[in-house]
Coordinates of C-alpha atoms in Angstrom, one line a residue:
M1 CA -149.2 25.5 116.2
G2 CA -148.5 25.0 119.9
F3 CA -148.9 21.8 121.7
G4 CA -149.0 20.3 125.1
E5 CA -146.3 17.9 126.3
K6 CA -146.8 15.4 129.1
I7 CA -144.1 15.7 131.8
G8 CA -145.7 13.5 134.5
K9 CA -148.9 12.0 135.8
G10 CA -151.6 14.5 135.1
R11 CA -149.1 17.3 134.3
Y12 CA -148.5 19.0 131.0
R13 CA -146.3 21.9 129.8
A14 CA -147.1 24.3 126.9
R15 CA -144.6 24.4 124.0
Y16 CA -144.8 27.1 121.4
K17 CA -142.8 28.0 118.3
K18 CA -140.5 31.0 118.4
L19 CA -139.4 33.2 115.5
D20 CA -136.2 31.3 114.9
G21 CA -138.1 28.0 114.5
T22 CA -137.1 26.6 117.9
H23 CA -139.6 25.8 120.6
G24 CA -140.0 27.6 123.9
T25 CA -141.7 26.5 127.1
L26 CA -144.2 28.4 129.3
P27 CA -143.3 28.3 133.0
E28 CA -146.8 27.3 134.1
K29 CA -147.9 23.6 134.4
F30 CA -151.3 22.4 133.3
G31 CA -153.7 19.7 134.4
T32 CA -154.8 18.7 130.9
K33 CA -153.3 18.6 127.4
R34 CA -156.0 20.8 126.0
L35 CA -155.3 23.6 128.4
A36 CA -151.6 23.4 127.7
K37 CA -152.2 23.6 124.0
Q38 CA -154.5 26.5 124.4
A39 CA -151.9 28.5 126.4
A40 CA -149.2 27.6 123.8
D41 CA -151.4 28.9 120.9
E42 CA -151.9 32.1 122.8
E43 CA -148.2 32.5 123.3
E44 CA -147.5 31.9 119.6
A45 CA -150.0 34.6 118.7
K46 CA -148.0 37.0 121.0
V47 CA -144.8 36.0 119.2
R48 CA -146.3 36.7 115.7
K49 CA -147.7 40.1 117.0
S50 CA -144.6 41.3 118.9
G51 CA -141.9 39.9 116.6
L52 CA -138.4 40.6 117.8
A53 CA -139.8 42.5 120.8
H54 CA -141.3 39.3 122.2
V55 CA -140.2 38.7 125.8
D56 CA -139.4 35.1 126.8
P57 CA -142.0 34.2 129.5
R58 CA -139.5 32.0 131.2
R59 CA -136.9 34.8 131.6
G60 CA -135.5 34.8 135.1
L61 CA -137.0 31.4 135.9
M62 CA -134.1 29.3 134.4
P63 CA -132.2 27.4 137.1
F64 CA -128.7 28.8 137.7
G65 CA -127.1 25.4 137.0
E66 CA -128.7 25.1 133.6
W67 CA -127.7 28.7 132.5
A68 CA -124.1 28.2 133.9
A69 CA -123.7 25.1 131.8
E70 CA -124.9 27.0 128.7
W71 CA -122.6 29.9 129.5
M72 CA -119.5 27.7 130.0
K73 CA -120.0 26.2 126.5
T74 CA -119.4 29.6 124.9
Q75 CA -116.3 30.5 126.9
G76 CA -113.1 30.3 124.7
K77 CA -110.6 31.2 127.4
R78 CA -107.3 29.4 128.0
P79 CA -107.6 25.9 129.6
A80 CA -106.3 27.3 132.9
T81 CA -109.1 29.8 133.0
R82 CA -111.8 27.2 132.1
S83 CA -110.4 24.8 134.6
R84 CA -110.5 27.4 137.4
R85 CA -114.1 28.4 136.5
R86 CA -115.2 24.7 136.6
Y87 CA -113.6 24.4 140.0
L88 CA -115.4 27.4 141.4
L89 CA -118.7 26.2 140.0
R90 CA -118.3 22.7 141.2
T91 CA -116.9 23.6 144.7
Y92 CA -118.8 26.8 145.6
L93 CA -121.6 27.9 143.3
L94 CA -123.4 24.8 142.1
P95 CA -123.8 23.1 145.5
E96 CA -125.6 26.2 146.8
W97 CA -127.3 27.7 143.7
Q98 CA -127.7 25.0 141.1
H99 CA -131.5 24.9 141.3
H100 CA -131.9 28.6 142.2
Q101 CA -133.7 30.8 139.6
I102 CA -131.4 33.3 138.0
G103 CA -133.9 36.0 138.5
A104 CA -134.1 35.4 142.2
F105 CA -130.6 36.5 143.1
T106 CA -130.1 39.5 145.4
W107 CA -126.9 40.9 146.9
P108 CA -127.9 40.4 150.5
L109 CA -128.7 36.8 149.7
V110 CA -125.3 36.3 148.1
E111 CA -123.4 38.1 150.8
K112 CA -125.1 36.0 153.5
W113 CA -124.1 32.9 151.7
A114 CA -120.5 34.1 151.4
L115 CA -120.3 34.7 155.1
T116 CA -121.2 31.0 155.8
T117 CA -118.2 29.7 153.9
D118 CA -114.8 28.7 155.4
P119 CA -112.6 31.7 156.1
V120 CA -109.6 29.8 154.9
S121 CA -111.1 29.8 151.4
E122 CA -111.9 33.5 151.4
V123 CA -109.9 34.2 148.2
S124 CA -111.7 31.4 146.3
V125 CA -115.1 32.7 147.6
R126 CA -114.3 36.2 146.3
Q127 CA -113.5 34.6 142.9
A128 CA -116.7 32.6 143.0
V129 CA -118.8 35.8 143.7
S130 CA -117.0 37.5 140.8
L131 CA -117.7 34.5 138.5
L132 CA -121.4 34.5 139.6
S133 CA -121.6 38.2 138.6
S134 CA -120.1 37.5 135.2
I135 CA -122.6 34.7 134.6
L136 CA -125.6 36.9 135.6
T137 CA -124.3 39.7 133.4
A138 CA -124.2 37.3 130.5
A139 CA -127.9 36.4 131.3
V140 CA -128.7 40.2 131.0
D141 CA -127.0 40.3 127.6
E142 CA -129.0 37.3 126.5
G143 CA -132.3 38.9 127.5
K144 CA -132.9 36.5 130.3
L145 CA -132.7 39.2 133.0
D146 CA -133.4 42.9 133.2
S147 CA -130.4 43.7 135.4
N148 CA -127.6 42.0 137.3
P149 CA -128.3 42.6 141.1
I150 CA -124.7 42.0 142.1
Y151 CA -123.0 44.0 139.4
R152 CA -119.9 45.7 140.7
R153 CA -120.6 44.5 144.2
R154 CA -117.6 43.7 146.4
W155 CA -117.8 41.3 149.3
S156 CA -116.1 42.7 152.3
G157 CA -114.9 39.3 153.6
H158 CA -115.3 37.5 156.9
A159 CA -115.4 39.6 160.1
E160 CA -112.6 37.4 161.5
P161 CA -110.4 36.3 158.6
A162 CA -108.5 33.1 158.9
D163 CA -105.0 33.2 160.3
S164 CA -102.7 33.3 157.3
T165 CA -99.0 34.3 156.9
G166 CA -99.3 34.7 153.1
T167 CA -96.5 33.4 150.9
I168 CA -93.6 32.1 152.9
W169 CA -90.2 33.5 151.7
A170 CA -86.7 32.9 153.0
H171 CA -83.3 34.5 152.9
P172 CA -80.6 33.0 150.6
D173 CA -78.7 31.1 153.4
A174 CA -81.8 29.1 154.2
V175 CA -82.7 28.5 150.5
I176 CA -79.1 27.3 149.8
R177 CA -79.5 24.8 152.6
I178 CA -82.7 23.6 151.0
A179 CA -81.0 23.3 147.7
E180 CA -78.2 21.2 149.2
R181 CA -80.7 18.5 150.0
M182 CA -81.6 18.0 146.4
S183 CA -80.3 14.9 144.7
T184 CA -79.6 16.3 141.2
E185 CA -78.0 19.5 139.8
A186 CA -81.3 20.2 137.9
E187 CA -83.3 20.2 141.1
Q188 CA -80.7 22.4 142.9
L189 CA -80.7 24.9 140.0
M190 CA -84.5 25.1 140.0
V191 CA -84.4 26.4 143.6
L192 CA -81.4 28.7 143.1
V193 CA -82.6 30.3 139.8
S194 CA -86.0 30.9 141.3
Q195 CA -84.5 32.6 144.3
F196 CA -81.8 34.7 142.6
A197 CA -83.4 35.5 139.2
G198 CA -87.2 35.2 139.8
P199 CA -88.7 33.0 137.0
R200 CA -91.9 31.2 137.7
Y201 CA -92.1 27.4 138.3
G202 CA -93.9 26.8 135.0
E203 CA -91.4 29.0 133.1
L204 CA -88.4 26.9 134.5
C205 CA -90.0 23.6 133.6
A206 CA -90.7 24.8 130.0
L207 CA -87.2 26.3 129.5
H208 CA -85.5 24.6 126.5
R209 CA -81.7 24.4 126.5
D210 CA -81.7 26.5 123.3
N211 CA -83.2 29.3 125.4
C212 CA -80.6 29.0 128.2
L213 CA -77.6 31.4 128.4
V214 CA -78.6 33.2 125.2
E215 CA -76.2 36.2 124.7
R216 CA -77.6 39.7 124.7
T217 CA -75.3 42.5 123.7
W218 CA -75.8 46.2 124.5
R219 CA -73.8 48.8 122.7
L220 CA -73.0 51.8 125.0
N221 CA -70.4 54.5 124.6
G222 CA -68.5 52.5 121.9
R223 CA -68.3 49.4 124.1
D224 CA -70.2 46.1 124.0
H225 CA -71.8 44.9 127.2
T226 CA -72.7 41.2 126.8
Y227 CA -75.0 39.2 129.1
K228 CA -76.3 35.7 129.2
V229 CA -80.0 35.3 129.9
L230 CA -82.8 32.9 130.1
V231 CA -85.3 33.5 127.3
I232 CA -89.0 33.0 128.2
D233 CA -90.6 32.1 124.9
P234 CA -93.9 34.0 124.1
K235 CA -95.5 30.8 122.6
V236 CA -94.2 27.9 124.6
G237 CA -92.6 29.6 127.5
A238 CA -94.6 28.0 130.3
W239 CA -95.5 24.4 131.4
H240 CA -99.3 24.2 132.1
E241 CA -101.1 21.7 134.2
D242 CA -104.9 22.2 133.7
T243 CA -108.0 20.1 133.7
E244 CA -110.3 19.3 130.8
A245 CA -113.9 18.3 131.1
R246 CA -114.9 14.8 129.8
P247 CA -118.2 14.1 128.0
D248 CA -119.5 12.4 131.2
G249 CA -118.8 15.5 133.3
S250 CA -115.7 14.2 135.0
E251 CA -112.3 15.9 134.5
K252 CA -108.9 14.8 133.4
V253 CA -105.5 16.5 133.9
I254 CA -103.9 17.8 130.8
T255 CA -100.3 19.1 130.5
Y256 CA -98.9 21.2 127.6
L257 CA -96.4 23.8 126.7
G258 CA -98.1 27.2 126.1
P259 CA -97.7 30.9 126.5
P260 CA -96.6 32.3 129.8
K261 CA -98.9 34.0 132.3
N262 CA -99.3 37.2 130.3
R263 CA -97.7 39.0 127.4
H264 CA -95.3 40.8 129.8
S265 CA -94.0 37.4 131.0
A266 CA -92.3 36.7 127.6
R267 CA -88.9 38.3 128.5
D268 CA -85.2 37.9 129.1
V269 CA -84.3 36.8 132.7
Y270 CA -80.9 38.2 133.7
L271 CA -78.6 36.0 135.8
P272 CA -75.9 36.7 138.3
P273 CA -72.4 35.3 137.5
F274 CA -72.5 32.3 139.7
L275 CA -75.8 31.1 138.0
V276 CA -74.2 31.6 134.6
D277 CA -71.4 29.3 135.5
R278 CA -73.5 26.7 137.2
I279 CA -76.0 26.5 134.4
A280 CA -73.2 26.3 131.8
R281 CA -71.7 23.3 133.6
H282 CA -75.1 21.7 134.0
L283 CA -75.8 22.0 130.2
Q284 CA -72.6 20.3 129.4
T285 CA -73.5 17.1 131.3
W286 CA -77.3 17.1 131.1
P287 CA -78.4 14.8 128.2
H288 CA -82.0 16.1 127.9
E289 CA -83.5 19.0 126.0
Y290 CA -85.1 20.6 129.0
P291 CA -82.5 21.3 131.7
F292 CA -85.0 21.7 134.6
S293 CA -86.6 18.3 134.4
T294 CA -86.6 14.9 136.1
P295 CA -83.5 12.7 135.7
S296 CA -85.3 10.8 132.9
G297 CA -86.0 14.1 131.0
T298 CA -89.7 14.2 131.6
K299 CA -91.2 17.4 133.1
W300 CA -92.1 17.7 136.7
L301 CA -95.7 17.6 137.8
R302 CA -96.3 20.3 140.4
T303 CA -97.6 17.8 142.9
N304 CA -94.6 15.5 142.5
W305 CA -92.2 18.4 142.7
N306 CA -93.7 19.9 145.8
G307 CA -94.6 16.6 147.5
R308 CA -91.5 14.5 146.8
V309 CA -88.6 16.9 146.2
L310 CA -89.1 20.4 147.5
G311 CA -91.6 19.8 150.3
P312 CA -89.4 17.4 152.3
A313 CA -86.3 19.5 151.8
A314 CA -88.0 22.6 153.2
D315 CA -90.5 21.1 155.7
G316 CA -88.3 18.3 157.0
R317 CA -89.0 14.6 157.1
Q318 CA -88.9 11.7 159.4
G319 CA -86.1 9.1 158.8
Q320 CA -87.0 5.6 157.9
P321 CA -84.8 2.4 158.0
A322 CA -84.3 0.4 154.9
R323 CA -87.1 -2.1 154.3
E324 CA -87.9 -4.9 152.0
L325 CA -91.2 -4.9 150.0
P326 CA -93.4 -8.0 149.6
H327 CA -92.9 -10.0 146.4
T328 CA -94.6 -8.7 143.3
K329 CA -96.2 -11.1 140.8
W330 CA -93.1 -11.4 138.6
Q331 CA -90.9 -11.9 141.7
S332 CA -93.1 -14.7 142.9
I333 CA -92.9 -16.4 139.4
A334 CA -89.1 -16.1 139.4
S335 CA -89.0 -17.6 142.9
D336 CA -91.1 -20.6 141.8
I337 CA -88.8 -21.3 138.8
L338 CA -85.7 -20.8 141.0
A339 CA -87.1 -23.2 143.6
A340 CA -87.7 -25.9 140.9
V341 CA -84.1 -25.5 139.7
R342 CA -82.8 -25.8 143.3
A343 CA -84.9 -28.9 143.9
G344 CA -83.6 -30.5 140.7
N345 CA -87.1 -30.6 139.1
L346 CA -85.5 -28.5 136.4
G347 CA -82.1 -29.8 135.7
P348 CA -79.4 -28.2 133.4
G349 CA -80.6 -28.1 129.9
A350 CA -84.3 -28.6 130.8
T351 CA -86.7 -26.7 128.6
L352 CA -89.2 -24.3 130.2
P353 CA -92.8 -24.2 129.0
T354 CA -93.8 -21.5 126.6
L355 CA -94.8 -18.0 127.8
V356 CA -98.5 -18.8 127.1
E357 CA -98.3 -22.0 129.1
Q358 CA -96.5 -20.3 132.0
A359 CA -99.0 -17.4 132.0
Q360 CA -101.9 -19.8 132.3
T361 CA -100.1 -21.8 135.1
H362 CA -99.3 -18.7 137.1
R363 CA -102.5 -16.8 136.1
A364 CA -100.5 -13.8 135.0
G365 CA -99.9 -11.9 131.8
R366 CA -97.1 -12.8 129.4
A367 CA -95.3 -9.6 130.0
T368 CA -95.2 -10.4 133.8
V369 CA -93.8 -13.9 133.0
Q370 CA -91.3 -12.4 130.6
K371 CA -90.1 -10.0 133.3
A372 CA -89.4 -13.0 135.6
I373 CA -87.5 -14.9 132.9
T374 CA -85.5 -11.8 132.0
W375 CA -84.3 -11.4 135.6
L376 CA -83.3 -15.1 135.8
V377 CA -81.4 -14.8 132.5
E378 CA -79.6 -11.8 133.9
Q379 CA -78.6 -13.9 136.9
G380 CA -77.3 -16.7 134.8
V381 CA -79.9 -19.2 135.9
L382 CA -81.6 -19.5 132.5
D383 CA -80.4 -19.4 128.9
N384 CA -82.6 -18.0 126.2
S385 CA -80.0 -17.7 123.4
G386 CA -81.7 -20.5 121.4
Y387 CA -85.3 -21.0 120.2
R388 CA -86.5 -22.1 123.6
T389 CA -85.6 -20.9 127.1
V390 CA -83.6 -23.6 129.0
V391 CA -81.9 -24.0 132.3
A392 CA -78.2 -23.0 132.2
A393 CA -75.5 -25.7 132.2
E394 CA -74.3 -24.6 135.7
P395 CA -77.1 -22.5 137.2
P396 CA -76.0 -20.3 140.1
D397 CA -78.1 -19.6 143.2
P398 CA -78.6 -15.8 143.1
G399 CA -81.0 -15.7 146.1
E400 CA -84.5 -14.5 146.1
P401 CA -85.5 -11.5 144.0
T402 CA -86.3 -8.6 146.3
T403 CA -87.2 -5.0 146.2
V404 CA -85.5 -2.9 149.0
I405 CA -86.4 0.6 149.8
P406 CA -83.2 2.3 151.0
A407 CA -83.0 4.1 154.3
V408 CA -84.3 7.7 154.4
E409 CA -82.3 10.2 156.3
S410 CA -84.1 12.3 158.9
W411 CA -84.2 16.1 158.0
E412 CA -84.9 18.9 160.4
P413 CA -87.3 21.6 159.0
I414 CA -85.5 24.6 157.4
V415 CA -88.4 26.8 156.3
P416 CA -91.7 24.9 156.5
G417 CA -94.0 25.8 153.7
W418 CA -91.4 27.5 151.5
R419 CA -92.0 26.9 147.7
L420 CA -90.5 28.3 144.6
H421 CA -92.9 31.2 144.5
G422 CA -91.4 32.3 147.8
G423 CA -88.1 32.8 145.8
R424 CA -89.8 35.4 143.6
H425 CA -91.0 37.2 146.7
W426 CA -87.4 37.5 148.1
C427 CA -86.0 38.5 144.7
K428 CA -88.5 41.3 144.5
S429 CA -87.8 42.4 148.1
A430 CA -84.1 42.3 147.5
M431 CA -84.4 44.5 144.4
E432 CA -86.5 47.0 146.4
D433 CA -84.0 46.9 149.2
G434 CA -81.4 47.7 146.6
D435 CA -77.7 48.4 146.8
E436 CA -75.7 51.4 147.9
F437 CA -77.3 53.4 145.1
G438 CA -80.7 52.7 146.4
E439 CA -83.7 50.7 145.0
L440 CA -83.4 49.2 141.6
P441 CA -85.6 50.9 139.0
K442 CA -89.2 49.7 139.1
V443 CA -89.2 49.0 135.4
F444 CA -86.4 46.5 135.8
Q445 CA -88.0 44.9 138.8
R446 CA -91.3 44.2 137.0
R447 CA -89.8 43.1 133.8
Q448 CA -87.3 40.8 135.5
L449 CA -90.2 39.1 137.2
G450 CA -92.6 39.3 134.2
H451 CA -95.1 41.7 135.7
E452 CA -97.1 44.3 133.8
Y453 CA -96.0 47.9 134.3
R454 CA -99.0 50.1 133.5
G455 CA -99.2 53.8 132.9
I456 CA -97.0 56.3 131.2
D457 CA -94.0 55.2 133.3
G458 CA -94.3 51.6 132.0
R459 CA -94.6 52.8 128.4
Y460 CA -91.8 55.3 128.4
T461 CA -89.3 53.7 130.8
H462 CA -86.8 51.1 129.5
I463 CA -84.2 48.9 131.0
M464 CA -80.7 50.3 130.9
V465 CA -77.3 48.7 131.1
R466 CA -76.6 50.1 134.6
S467 CA -79.7 48.5 136.0
I468 CA -78.7 45.1 134.7
E469 CA -75.2 45.4 136.2
R470 CA -76.6 46.5 139.5
F471 CA -78.9 43.6 139.6
T472 CA -76.3 40.9 138.7
A473 CA -73.8 42.4 141.2
L474 CA -76.5 42.6 143.9
M475 CA -77.6 38.9 143.5
Q476 CA -73.9 37.8 143.3
R477 CA -73.2 39.6 146.6
H478 CA -76.2 38.0 148.3
W479 CA -75.0 34.6 147.1
E480 CA -71.4 35.0 148.3
E481 CA -72.5 36.3 151.7
A482 CA -74.8 33.3 152.1
I483 CA -72.2 30.7 151.2
S484 CA -69.4 32.4 153.1
P485 CA -70.8 33.7 156.4
D486 CA -67.9 35.4 158.2
G487 CA -69.7 36.4 161.4
A488 CA -69.4 40.1 160.6
T489 CA -71.6 42.6 162.4
D490 CA -74.4 44.4 160.5
Q491 CA -72.2 47.5 160.4
D492 CA -69.4 45.6 158.8
R493 CA -71.8 44.2 156.2
L494 CA -72.9 47.7 155.3
L495 CA -69.3 48.7 154.8
N496 CA -68.6 45.7 152.6
F497 CA -71.8 46.2 150.7
S498 CA -70.1 48.2 147.9
R499 CA -67.7 45.3 147.1
R500 CA -68.4 44.0 143.6
V501 CA -67.6 40.6 142.2
E502 CA -67.0 39.9 138.5
I503 CA -66.4 36.5 137.0
A504 CA -64.7 35.9 133.6
G505 CA -64.6 32.1 132.9
E506 CA -62.9 30.5 135.8
K507 CA -61.2 33.7 136.9
R508 CA -62.7 35.8 139.8
R509 CA -61.6 39.1 141.1
H510 CA -62.9 41.9 143.3
I511 CA -63.2 45.4 142.1
A512 CA -63.7 48.5 144.2
K513 CA -67.0 50.4 144.5
P514 CA -67.6 52.3 141.2
R515 CA -68.2 56.0 141.3
R516 CA -71.5 57.3 140.0
S517 CA -69.8 58.9 137.0
E518 CA -67.9 55.7 136.2
P519 CA -69.7 53.3 133.9
M520 CA -70.2 49.9 135.4
R521 CA -69.0 46.9 133.3
A522 CA -70.9 43.7 132.5
H523 CA -69.6 40.7 134.3
S524 CA -69.3 38.6 131.1
S525 CA -67.5 41.3 129.1
V526 CA -64.4 41.6 131.3
G527 CA -61.4 40.4 129.5

């Protein structure tokens, strides 16, 4: 039996039972409970008569926000995809369409809204329109709509797009100057490996030392060609920073090791000789499992890496003199104890109150008090070798505990806006620019960078030894020209372009340009 449910003063809605045992609601509102129950009974009669062919009377009337929340619960995509969808909903779709009925969408309406958005966010708006279409298509599949009015519709964009230079890239000489501003070898290598080999930021952060400089041997014409590569693992080959929804609707940042961007990103990354040598030396002295990490061994967060390390090195920064910070709580406690010792109120051998008593006196936590006492013990003022902490027999005067921020050197901008992704752009461009034999094969370019190569060419074309040797020699040449500018003219550089460099351990020698019929040798297999 149907029934009327009160939803406000003098307002009732009709609730009827559906075939699956759940209750549906009629879209109309009624002034009395009797009228609502009568309408609900009539709808139940329609359900019994029509069976599975019964059409939900509220179809198309559901608010978009309500249906989007239901749809999001069924999405089992990767956390990065869910995080992006929540961002698009929260930032673009819900503020405009949350209470809009899903059956009232039209393409002119959506297009008019898209034109009112900020041109700077045009890419995100396109993604938001695509997400809106996916959600409405799901509503069609669920029987809530007859058709999706924006299916396969493409937004043409703003009439006057925002000024944008795209991804900022740089030549090796500028990138090397950026790397020289880094404080650790790990930070320098992140910049150089991205520029001269092309892995992604997340792939570098996730790279374990066991996957660094792994040997790969190719057998060709009775001879072994051995290379050392970086292996991007198919399961834990990328460091992800995503967001996860909390029960209260807010979001929290989650970090984890997971698969790389796509199945083609699990690959071997070939390295030029100078990177092989530098990474080998770095692994010998680096104490942590992940070579491209912070000095403490933890992984970089993208905001910290770009904001504190790479950003200032590329964009420049203003210099600051050394300055002393105000006392923290533990420093104030240490100063109070030190002042009592200086004044003679705490003489040699005097016993200090317990941690609990001092915490109550200073209105601080015991850990804060313990930090002050530890500093005084390190300075020789206190002695805690016994059961209680006492003043040392001859307490020194170490001066006030202070925190000094060292001076910051002023840096001129090198390439404002350059980030690691710009290194991938240059690496791809350099491979297309090629060497004296022309452009490097497309299959090598795409697989070196972890891109998908579709079609019959991608299926039947494979990486050959010659392509690897051309790539390593090409990157080595760019490196040496960048670190040893000789002021040669462009014509001279073209003449010297065929010079090849091979490195075997600490030994380096130049070899002449190989002929097309002469097989090229791998740099690491030269005896």
